[in-house]
Amino acid sequence: VKASNLAPAFVVYPNPTDGRFRIQVPAQQPQTATIQVFAADGRLVMETKAGLQQGSNTVSMDISSLPAGMYRVACYVDNKKSVMNIIRR
């Protein structure tokens, strides 16, 4: 992924998590973000869309129904992607 294709940085907390976590996503204008959660083997295990307002936005997620392990959280904003790892305890 080229640097120009990266979404603005987002924050995932708490990390590690017992299942419920939040994603703080910045937006320069109102738009929709797509958030995907992938298992360690690359399988898509969750996907949601969130309406964003200009400024900082918080999206709540719950992966408590998934087994403990490491997951990748991908956030797509304005056709740009940013990815972070999260640990489910």
XYZ file of N, CA, C and O in Angstrom, residues 32-76:
180
model
N -18.626 8.070 5.295
C -18.844 6.745 5.881
C -17.518 6.002 5.958
O -16.749 5.998 4.999
N -17.278 5.375 7.108
C -16.103 4.523 7.278
C -16.561 3.071 7.259
O -17.627 2.744 7.786
N -15.769 2.208 6.659
C -15.991 0.767 6.724
C -14.917 0.197 7.628
O -13.728 0.441 7.419
N -15.352 -0.551 8.642
C -14.417 -1.153 9.588
C -14.556 -2.659 9.499
O -15.662 -3.197 9.606
N -13.437 -3.333 9.266
C -13.416 -4.787 9.142
C -12.471 -5.376 10.181
O -11.423 -4.791 10.464
N -12.853 -6.528 10.719
C -12.016 -7.257 11.670
C -11.674 -8.595 11.036
O -12.571 -9.327 10.585
N -10.384 -8.904 10.991
C -9.889 -10.141 10.389
C -9.240 -11.012 11.452
O -8.507 -10.518 12.305
N -9.480 -12.317 11.384
C -8.809 -13.281 12.252
C -7.353 -13.411 11.800
O -6.978 -12.947 10.718
N -6.538 -14.057 12.622
C -5.110 -14.219 12.318
C -4.877 -14.941 10.994
O -3.875 -14.706 10.326
N -5.829 -15.813 10.591
C -5.669 -16.550 9.335
C -6.179 -15.769 8.120
O -6.207 -16.286 7.014
N -6.604 -14.512 8.342
C -7.033 -13.669 7.238
C -8.528 -13.670 6.962
O -9.000 -12.931 6.104
N -9.280 -14.504 7.681
C -10.736 -14.539 7.475
C -11.390 -13.268 7.998
O -11.079 -12.809 9.089
N -12.322 -12.731 7.222
C -13.124 -11.599 7.677
C -14.135 -12.125 8.679
O -14.938 -12.999 8.363
N -14.094 -11.624 9.925
C -14.992 -12.124 10.966
C -16.034 -11.089 11.385
O -17.015 -11.428 12.052
N -15.840 -9.835 10.997
C -16.815 -8.803 11.341
C -16.619 -7.613 10.410
O -15.494 -7.297 10.026
N -17.730 -6.969 10.074
C -17.657 -5.758 9.262
C -18.796 -4.839 9.671
O -19.909 -5.294 9.923
N -18.514 -3.550 9.735
C -19.547 -2.568 10.051
C -19.241 -1.282 9.300
O -18.101 -1.033 8.909
N -20.272 -0.509 9.085
C -20.121 0.815 8.491
C -20.543 1.836 9.533
O -21.474 1.596 10.298
N -19.842 2.954 9.572
C -20.141 3.995 10.553
C -20.151 5.351 9.867
O -19.247 5.666 9.095
N -21.170 6.123 10.151
C -21.234 7.481 9.642
C -20.311 8.371 10.472
O -20.360 8.344 11.699
N -19.461 9.118 9.809
C -18.509 9.996 10.484
C -18.891 11.446 10.278
O -19.358 11.830 9.202
N -18.669 12.243 11.293
C -18.824 13.696 11.202
C -17.428 14.298 11.093
O -16.438 13.651 11.404
N -17.356 15.542 10.684
C -16.062 16.208 10.616
C -15.453 16.263 12.018
O -16.147 16.542 12.987
N -14.168 15.921 12.124
C -13.473 15.917 13.410
C -13.234 14.499 13.885
O -13.138 13.568 13.101
N -13.155 14.328 15.207
C -12.871 13.021 15.802
C -14.173 12.263 16.053
O -15.141 12.831 16.548
N -14.195 10.992 15.708
C -15.366 10.135 15.849
C -14.988 8.885 16.626
O -13.871 8.384 16.486
N -15.921 8.358 17.415
C -15.681 7.128 18.163
C -16.697 6.078 17.743
O -17.904 6.333 17.749
N -16.189 4.901 17.357
C -17.026 3.780 16.948
C -16.804 2.655 17.941
O -15.666 2.262 18.194
N -17.885 2.132 18.529
C -17.780 1.017 19.472
C -17.904 -0.302 18.729
O -18.745 -0.443 17.834
N -17.070 -1.268 19.119
C -17.076 -2.605 18.511
C -17.109 -3.638 19.630
O -16.664 -3.366 20.747
N -17.605 -4.826 19.308
C -17.663 -5.907 20.292
C -17.288 -7.219 19.617
O -18.024 -7.719 18.767
N -16.124 -7.756 19.995
C -15.683 -9.050 19.459
C -15.659 -10.098 20.577
O -14.959 -11.103 20.478
N -16.469 -9.869 21.620
C -16.460 -10.797 22.759
C -16.960 -12.192 22.375
O -16.659 -13.155 23.068
N -17.686 -12.311 21.265
C -18.149 -13.633 20.830
C -17.056 -14.406 20.083
O -17.220 -15.590 19.799
N -15.940 -13.759 19.799
C -14.834 -14.405 19.087
C -13.824 -14.970 20.077
O -13.689 -14.464 21.190
N -13.103 -16.013 19.684
C -12.103 -16.594 20.585
C -10.937 -15.641 20.847
O -10.676 -14.735 20.063
N -10.248 -15.869 21.957
C -9.070 -15.074 22.288
C -8.027 -15.215 21.186
O -7.916 -16.258 20.552
N -7.279 -14.155 20.967
C -6.226 -14.192 19.953
C -5.988 -12.810 19.389
O -6.533 -11.817 19.863
N -5.147 -12.750 18.357
C -4.839 -11.482 17.720
C -5.715 -11.319 16.483
O -5.925 -12.263 15.725
N -6.205 -10.105 16.296
C -7.040 -9.756 15.159
C -6.480 -8.496 14.512
O -5.778 -7.721 15.148
N -6.801 -8.322 13.237
C -6.416 -7.098 12.512
C -7.673 -6.286 12.279
O -8.671 -6.815 11.801
N -7.601 -5.014 12.617
C -8.720 -4.101 12.402
C -8.333 -3.185 11.247
O -7.315 -2.495 11.305
N -9.141 -3.209 10.185
C -8.895 -2.361 9.023
C -9.981 -1.294 8.971
O -11.165 -1.592 9.130
N -9.570 -0.072 8.755
C -10.500 1.052 8.672
C -10.326 1.710 7.303
O -9.222 2.118 6.953
N -11.419 1.784 6.556
C -11.411 2.407 5.234
C -12.178 3.720 5.311
O -13.363 3.725 5.651
